[in-house]
Tab-separated table of C-alpha atoms in Angstrom:
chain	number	residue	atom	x	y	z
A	12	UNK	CA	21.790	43.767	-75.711
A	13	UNK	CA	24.166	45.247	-78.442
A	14	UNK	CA	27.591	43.975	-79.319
A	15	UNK	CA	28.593	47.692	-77.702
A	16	UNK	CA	27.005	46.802	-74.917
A	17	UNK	CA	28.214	43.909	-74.565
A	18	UNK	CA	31.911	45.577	-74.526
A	19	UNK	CA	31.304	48.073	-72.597
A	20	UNK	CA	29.997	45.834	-69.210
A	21	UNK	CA	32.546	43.458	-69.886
A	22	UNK	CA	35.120	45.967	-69.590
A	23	UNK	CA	33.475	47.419	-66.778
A	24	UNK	CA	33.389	44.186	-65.021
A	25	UNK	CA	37.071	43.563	-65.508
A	26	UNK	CA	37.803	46.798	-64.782
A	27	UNK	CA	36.257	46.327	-61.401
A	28	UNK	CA	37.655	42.736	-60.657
A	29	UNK	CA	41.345	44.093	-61.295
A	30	UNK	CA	40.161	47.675	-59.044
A	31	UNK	CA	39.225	45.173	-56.444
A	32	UNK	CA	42.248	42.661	-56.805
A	33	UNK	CA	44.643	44.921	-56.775
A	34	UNK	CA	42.892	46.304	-53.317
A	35	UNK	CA	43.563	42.905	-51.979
A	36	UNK	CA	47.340	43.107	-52.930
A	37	UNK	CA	47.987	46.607	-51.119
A	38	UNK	CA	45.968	45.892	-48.278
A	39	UNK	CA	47.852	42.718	-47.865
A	40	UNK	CA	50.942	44.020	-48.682
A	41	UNK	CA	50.578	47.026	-46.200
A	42	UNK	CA	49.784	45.154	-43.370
A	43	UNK	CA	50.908	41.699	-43.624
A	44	UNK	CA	54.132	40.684	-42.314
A	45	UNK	CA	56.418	37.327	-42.234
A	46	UNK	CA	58.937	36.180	-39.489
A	47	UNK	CA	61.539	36.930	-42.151
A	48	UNK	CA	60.419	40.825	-42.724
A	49	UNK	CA	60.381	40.981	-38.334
A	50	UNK	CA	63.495	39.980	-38.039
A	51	UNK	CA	64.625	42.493	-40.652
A	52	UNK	CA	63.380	45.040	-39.005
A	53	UNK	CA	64.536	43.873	-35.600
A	54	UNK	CA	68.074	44.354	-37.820
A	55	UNK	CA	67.579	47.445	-39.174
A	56	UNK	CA	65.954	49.265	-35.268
A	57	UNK	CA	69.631	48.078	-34.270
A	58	UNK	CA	71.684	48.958	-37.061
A	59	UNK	CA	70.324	52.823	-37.185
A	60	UNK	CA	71.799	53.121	-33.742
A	61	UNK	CA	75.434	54.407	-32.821
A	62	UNK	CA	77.480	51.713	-31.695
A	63	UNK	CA	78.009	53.127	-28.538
A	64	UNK	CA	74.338	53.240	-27.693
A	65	UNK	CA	73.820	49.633	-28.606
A	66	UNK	CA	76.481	49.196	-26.595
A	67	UNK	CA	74.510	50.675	-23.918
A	68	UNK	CA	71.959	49.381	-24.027
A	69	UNK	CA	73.391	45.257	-23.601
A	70	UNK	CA	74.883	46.329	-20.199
A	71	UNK	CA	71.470	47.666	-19.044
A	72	UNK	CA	70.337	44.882	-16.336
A	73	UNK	CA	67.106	44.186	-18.906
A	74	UNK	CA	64.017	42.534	-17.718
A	75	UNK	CA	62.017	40.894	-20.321
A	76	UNK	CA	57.961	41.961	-19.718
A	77	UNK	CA	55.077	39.975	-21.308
A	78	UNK	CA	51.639	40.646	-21.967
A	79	UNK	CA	48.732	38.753	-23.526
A	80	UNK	CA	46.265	40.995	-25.461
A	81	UNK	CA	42.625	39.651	-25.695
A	82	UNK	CA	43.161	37.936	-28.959
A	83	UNK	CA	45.534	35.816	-27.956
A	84	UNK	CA	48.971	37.434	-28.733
A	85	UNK	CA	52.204	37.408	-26.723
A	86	UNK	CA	53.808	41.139	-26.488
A	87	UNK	CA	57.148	41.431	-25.642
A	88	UNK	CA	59.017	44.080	-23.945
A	89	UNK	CA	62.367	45.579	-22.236
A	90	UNK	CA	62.617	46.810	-19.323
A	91	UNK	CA	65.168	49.120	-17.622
A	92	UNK	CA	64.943	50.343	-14.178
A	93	UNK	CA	66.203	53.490	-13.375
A	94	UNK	CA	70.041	53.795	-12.011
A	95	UNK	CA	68.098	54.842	-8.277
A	96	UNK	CA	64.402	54.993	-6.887
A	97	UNK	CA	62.220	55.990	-8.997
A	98	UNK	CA	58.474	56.897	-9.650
A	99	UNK	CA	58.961	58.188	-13.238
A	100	UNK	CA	58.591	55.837	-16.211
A	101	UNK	CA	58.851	56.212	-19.943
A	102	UNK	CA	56.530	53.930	-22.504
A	103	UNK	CA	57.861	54.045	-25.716
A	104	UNK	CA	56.712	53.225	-29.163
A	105	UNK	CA	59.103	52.458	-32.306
A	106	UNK	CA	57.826	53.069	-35.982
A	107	UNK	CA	56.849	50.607	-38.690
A	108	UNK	CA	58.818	47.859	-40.054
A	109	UNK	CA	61.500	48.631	-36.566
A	110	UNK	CA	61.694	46.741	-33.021
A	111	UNK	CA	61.973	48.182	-29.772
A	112	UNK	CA	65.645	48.750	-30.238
A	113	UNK	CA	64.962	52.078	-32.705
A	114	UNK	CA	64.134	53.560	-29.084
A	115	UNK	CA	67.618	52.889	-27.648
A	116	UNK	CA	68.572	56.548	-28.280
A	117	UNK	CA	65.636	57.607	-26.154
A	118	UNK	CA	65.958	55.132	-23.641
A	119	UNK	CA	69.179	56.438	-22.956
A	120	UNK	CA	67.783	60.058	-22.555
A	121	UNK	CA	65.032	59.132	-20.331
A	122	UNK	CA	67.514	56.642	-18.124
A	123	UNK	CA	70.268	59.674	-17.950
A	124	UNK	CA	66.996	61.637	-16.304
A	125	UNK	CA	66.034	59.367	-13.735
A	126	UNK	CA	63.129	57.489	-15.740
A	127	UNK	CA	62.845	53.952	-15.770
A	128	UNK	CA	62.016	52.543	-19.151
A	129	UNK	CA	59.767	50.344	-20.959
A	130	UNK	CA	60.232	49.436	-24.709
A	131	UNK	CA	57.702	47.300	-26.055
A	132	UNK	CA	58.001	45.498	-29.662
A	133	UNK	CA	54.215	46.687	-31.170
A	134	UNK	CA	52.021	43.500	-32.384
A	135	UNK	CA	53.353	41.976	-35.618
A	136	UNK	CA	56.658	43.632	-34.887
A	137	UNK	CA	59.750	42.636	-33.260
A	138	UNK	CA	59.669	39.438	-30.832
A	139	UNK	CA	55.919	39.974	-30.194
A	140	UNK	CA	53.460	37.849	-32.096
A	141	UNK	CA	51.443	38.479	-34.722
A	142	UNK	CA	51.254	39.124	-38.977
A	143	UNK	CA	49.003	42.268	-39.108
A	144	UNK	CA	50.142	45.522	-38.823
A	145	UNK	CA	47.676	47.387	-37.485
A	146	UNK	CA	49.559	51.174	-37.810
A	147	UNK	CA	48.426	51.969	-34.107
A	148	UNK	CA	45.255	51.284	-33.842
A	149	UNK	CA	44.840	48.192	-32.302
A	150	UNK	CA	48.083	48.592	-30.549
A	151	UNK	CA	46.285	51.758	-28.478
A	152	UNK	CA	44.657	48.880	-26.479
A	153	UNK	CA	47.970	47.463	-26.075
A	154	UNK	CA	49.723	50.345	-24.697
A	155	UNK	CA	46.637	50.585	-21.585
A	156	UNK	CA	47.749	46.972	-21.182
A	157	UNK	CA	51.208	48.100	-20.835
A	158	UNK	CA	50.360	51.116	-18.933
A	159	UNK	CA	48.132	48.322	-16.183
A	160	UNK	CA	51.419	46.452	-16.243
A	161	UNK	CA	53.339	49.140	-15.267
A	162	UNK	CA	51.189	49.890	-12.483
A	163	UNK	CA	50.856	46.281	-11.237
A	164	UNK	CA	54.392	46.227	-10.564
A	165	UNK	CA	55.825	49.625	-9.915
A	166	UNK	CA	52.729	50.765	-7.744
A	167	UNK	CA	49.912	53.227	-7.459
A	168	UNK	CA	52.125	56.372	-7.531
A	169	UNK	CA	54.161	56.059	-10.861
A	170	UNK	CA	53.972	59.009	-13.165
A	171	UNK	CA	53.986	57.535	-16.914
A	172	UNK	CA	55.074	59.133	-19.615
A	173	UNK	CA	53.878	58.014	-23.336
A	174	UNK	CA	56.863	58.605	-26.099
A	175	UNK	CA	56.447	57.006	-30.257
A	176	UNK	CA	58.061	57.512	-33.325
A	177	UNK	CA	55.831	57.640	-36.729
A	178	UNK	CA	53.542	54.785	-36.142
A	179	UNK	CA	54.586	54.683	-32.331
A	180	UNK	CA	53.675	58.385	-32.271
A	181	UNK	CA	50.013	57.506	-33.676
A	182	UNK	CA	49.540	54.413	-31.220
A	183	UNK	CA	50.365	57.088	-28.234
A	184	UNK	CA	48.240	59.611	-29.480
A	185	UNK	CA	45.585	56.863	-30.106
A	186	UNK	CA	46.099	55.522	-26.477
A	187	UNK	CA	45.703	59.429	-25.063
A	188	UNK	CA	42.094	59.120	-26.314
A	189	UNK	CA	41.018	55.979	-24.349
A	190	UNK	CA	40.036	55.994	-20.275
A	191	UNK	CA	43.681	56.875	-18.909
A	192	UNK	CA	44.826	56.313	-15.239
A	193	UNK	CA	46.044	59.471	-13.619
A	194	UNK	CA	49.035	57.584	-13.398
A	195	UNK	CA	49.903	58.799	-17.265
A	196	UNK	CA	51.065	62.651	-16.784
A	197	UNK	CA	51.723	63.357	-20.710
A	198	UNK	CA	51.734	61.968	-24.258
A	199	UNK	CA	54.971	62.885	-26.721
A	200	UNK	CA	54.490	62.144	-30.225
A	201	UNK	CA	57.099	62.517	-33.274
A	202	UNK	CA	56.191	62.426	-36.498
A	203	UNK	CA	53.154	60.893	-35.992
A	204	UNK	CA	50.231	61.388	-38.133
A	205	UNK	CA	46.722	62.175	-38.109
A	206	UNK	CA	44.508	59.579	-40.774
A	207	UNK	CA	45.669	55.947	-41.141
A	208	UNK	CA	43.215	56.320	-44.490
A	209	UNK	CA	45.225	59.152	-45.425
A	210	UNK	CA	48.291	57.399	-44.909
A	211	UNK	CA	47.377	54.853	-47.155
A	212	UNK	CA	46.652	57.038	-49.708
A	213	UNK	CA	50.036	58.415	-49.205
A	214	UNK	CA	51.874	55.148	-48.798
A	215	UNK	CA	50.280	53.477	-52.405
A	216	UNK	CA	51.257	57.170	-54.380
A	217	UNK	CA	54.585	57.269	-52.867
A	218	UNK	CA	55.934	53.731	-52.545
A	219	UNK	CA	53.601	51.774	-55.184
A	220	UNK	CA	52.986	54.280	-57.695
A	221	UNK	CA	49.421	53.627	-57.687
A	222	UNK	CA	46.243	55.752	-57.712
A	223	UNK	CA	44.403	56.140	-54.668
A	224	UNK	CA	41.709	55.729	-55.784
A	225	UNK	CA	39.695	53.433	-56.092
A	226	UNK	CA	41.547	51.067	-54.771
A	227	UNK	CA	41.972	52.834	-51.147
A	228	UNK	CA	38.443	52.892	-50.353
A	229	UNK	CA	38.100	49.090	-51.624
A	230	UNK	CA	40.645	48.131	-49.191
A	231	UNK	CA	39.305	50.279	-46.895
A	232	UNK	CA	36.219	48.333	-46.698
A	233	UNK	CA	38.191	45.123	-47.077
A	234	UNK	CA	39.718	46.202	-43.649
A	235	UNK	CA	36.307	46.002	-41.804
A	236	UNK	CA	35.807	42.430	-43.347
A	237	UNK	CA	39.540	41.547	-41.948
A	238	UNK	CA	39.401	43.176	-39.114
A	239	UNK	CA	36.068	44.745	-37.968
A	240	UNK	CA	37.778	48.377	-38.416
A	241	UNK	CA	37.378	50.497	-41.739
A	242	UNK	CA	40.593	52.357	-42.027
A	243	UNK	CA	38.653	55.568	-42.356
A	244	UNK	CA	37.230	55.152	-38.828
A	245	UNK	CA	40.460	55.056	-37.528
A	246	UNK	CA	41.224	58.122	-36.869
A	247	UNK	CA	43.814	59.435	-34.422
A	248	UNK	CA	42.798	63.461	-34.673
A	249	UNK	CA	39.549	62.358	-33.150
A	250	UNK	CA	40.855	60.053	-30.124
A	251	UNK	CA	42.862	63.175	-29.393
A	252	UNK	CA	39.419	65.355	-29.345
A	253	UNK	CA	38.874	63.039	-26.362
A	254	UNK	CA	42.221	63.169	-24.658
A	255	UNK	CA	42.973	64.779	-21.582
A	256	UNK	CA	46.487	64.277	-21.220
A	257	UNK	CA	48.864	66.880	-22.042
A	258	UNK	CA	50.407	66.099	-25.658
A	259	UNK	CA	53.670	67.441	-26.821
A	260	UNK	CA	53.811	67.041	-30.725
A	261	UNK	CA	57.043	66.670	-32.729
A	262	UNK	CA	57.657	66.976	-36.495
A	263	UNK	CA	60.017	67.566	-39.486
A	264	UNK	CA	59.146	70.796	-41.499
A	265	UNK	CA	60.664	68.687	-44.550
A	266	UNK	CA	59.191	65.432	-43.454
A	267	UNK	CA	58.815	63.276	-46.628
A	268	UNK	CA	56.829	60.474	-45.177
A	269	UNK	CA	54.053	61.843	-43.049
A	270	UNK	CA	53.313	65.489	-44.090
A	271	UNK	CA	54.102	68.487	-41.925
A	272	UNK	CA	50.220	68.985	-42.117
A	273	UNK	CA	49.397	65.981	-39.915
A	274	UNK	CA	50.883	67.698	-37.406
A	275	UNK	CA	49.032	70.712	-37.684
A	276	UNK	CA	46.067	68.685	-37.597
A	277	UNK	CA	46.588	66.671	-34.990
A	278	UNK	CA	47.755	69.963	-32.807
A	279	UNK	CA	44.199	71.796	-33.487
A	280	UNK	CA	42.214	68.588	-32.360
A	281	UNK	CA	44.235	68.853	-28.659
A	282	UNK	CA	41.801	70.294	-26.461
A	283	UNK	CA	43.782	70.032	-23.433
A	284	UNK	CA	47.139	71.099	-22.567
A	285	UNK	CA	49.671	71.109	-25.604
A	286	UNK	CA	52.876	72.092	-27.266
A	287	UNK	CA	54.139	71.660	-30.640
A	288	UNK	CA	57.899	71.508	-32.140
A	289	UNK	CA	58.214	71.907	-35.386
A	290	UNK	CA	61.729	71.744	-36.700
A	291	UNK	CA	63.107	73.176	-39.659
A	292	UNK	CA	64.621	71.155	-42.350
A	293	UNK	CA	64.018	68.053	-40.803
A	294	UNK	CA	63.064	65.250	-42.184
A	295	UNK	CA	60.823	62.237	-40.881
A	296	UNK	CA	61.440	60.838	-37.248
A	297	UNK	CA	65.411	62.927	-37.888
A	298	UNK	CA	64.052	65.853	-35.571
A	299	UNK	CA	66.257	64.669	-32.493
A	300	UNK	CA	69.354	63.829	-34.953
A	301	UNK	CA	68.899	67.352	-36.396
A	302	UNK	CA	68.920	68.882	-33.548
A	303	UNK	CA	69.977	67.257	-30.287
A	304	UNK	CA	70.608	70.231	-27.757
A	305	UNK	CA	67.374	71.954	-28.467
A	306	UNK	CA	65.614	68.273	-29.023
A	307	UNK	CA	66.520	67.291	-25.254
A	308	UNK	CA	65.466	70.903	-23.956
A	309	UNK	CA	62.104	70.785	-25.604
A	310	UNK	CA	61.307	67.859	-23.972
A	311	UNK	CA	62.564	68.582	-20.391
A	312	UNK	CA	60.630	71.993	-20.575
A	313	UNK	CA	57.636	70.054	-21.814
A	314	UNK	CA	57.886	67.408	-19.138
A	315	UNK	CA	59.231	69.177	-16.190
A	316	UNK	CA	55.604	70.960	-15.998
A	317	UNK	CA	53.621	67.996	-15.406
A	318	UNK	CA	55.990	64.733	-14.248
């Protein structure tokens, strides 16, 4: 072999090595998280939140719900019966790096309606156990846990309503794909998106200043050694292809962390019945702050035809 040669596959091979290490550091840093990084989030879900609303919230006569998931984790939840009898409940689903508490505003709405209310911390999040983010996926099988708890103890007639935020919006959409009891009446998602591999690719331009490639589809196949998923099999606009339930989908026009398309996308895969609200000048997960009045009547409209 020539000198050249030589060069050349040697940097080739440490081209590769630092292609594939640095694949390890993203997909670690993008979905591992310490007790230290939970409980900053729990901080933050709470901080966001008007005073009065927290305030709220702590004289709410909270329950504390459990569930164990099939690989052994402990998810925590709140929850809030409604003021008088009701058969109407709310599941709702905070975004990344929060806790259940981002959903206080909602709560709130939903309670003022007659709903009671569920708030679950997702896996890896909150007071629930775990390290690894799994952006919805996994935590679709966590929500028809939640939705079998509700049942158990509310009874055979409730009418369940599924609400997220961002990744909370993805996990709800992901769960309207799975075998659903008629007990869940409609799905309401905002600013969720439509490609967890997309997302990635987003997330690694945007926050690490990194090219997508090749180190996406590295970690991408690192992910099915982790986990037994490939991020590009995870795809949310497909589950929906499946889903019955009707879906109401949310989004910012100016939305600067999930794209305005993943909305669209995620709209044409609905077979079923379907809405969408796209706001103008919004930005990500701000819809409801940008717009309050027409927020709340968007969602009673929605909801009124099928709960």
């Amino acid at each position: 072999m020539s000198k050249w040669l030589k060069i050349s596959a040697a940097t080739v091979a440490t081209g590769v090595t630092a292609a594939v290490a640095a694949s390890v550091a993203v997909y670690h840093n993008l979905t591992h998280i310490s007790d230290s990084e939970k409980e900053k989030g729990h901080h933050k879900a709470v901080s966001e939140n008007t005073a009065a609303d927290n305030v709220w919230y702590l004289k709410q006569p909270i329950q504390e719900w459990r569930q164990t998931t099939p690989d052994g984790l402990t998810l925590r939840a709140s929850y809030i019966p409604a003021a008088g009898k009701s058969l109407r409940v709310v599941i709702l689903a905070h975004s990344i790096n929060h806790a259940r508490e981002q959903m206080i505003p909602l709560a709130k709405l939903f309670h003022d309606h007659g709903y009671n209310v569920l708030m679950p911390d997702a896996r890896a999040q909150g007071q629930s156990d775990g390290h690894r983010i799994g952006f919805g996926w996994p935590d679709r099988k966590d929500y028809l846990g939640w939705i079998e708890k509700v049942i158990s103890e509310l009874g055979d007639n409730v009418k369940i309503v599924l609400m997220g935020l961002s990744m909370g919006a993805a996990t709800v959409l992901a769960t309207a794909g799975e075998h659903l009891p008629q007990n869940v009446k409609a799905v309401v998602a905002d600013s969720g998106f439509a490609s967890i591999y997309q997302m990635a690719k987003t997330t690694l331009r945007r926050d690490f200043h990194l090219p997508a490639n090749p180190i996406v589809p590295i970690a991408d196949w690192l992910a099915r050694f982790r986990t037994g998923s490939r991020l590009s099999q995870e795809r949310v606009d497909d589950q929906l292809k499946r889903a019955m339930v009707p879906v109401l989908i949310i989004h910012g026009e100016d939305d600067q962390v999930v794209p305005v398309k993943h909305a669209k996308v995620l709209y044409e895969a609905i077979k079923g019945p379907k809405k969408a609200y796209i706001v103008p000048h919004a930005k990500h997960i701000q819809a409801y702050a940008h717009d309050p009045e027409h927020y709340q009547q968007v969602l009673s409209d929605f909801l009124s035809q099928y709960v």
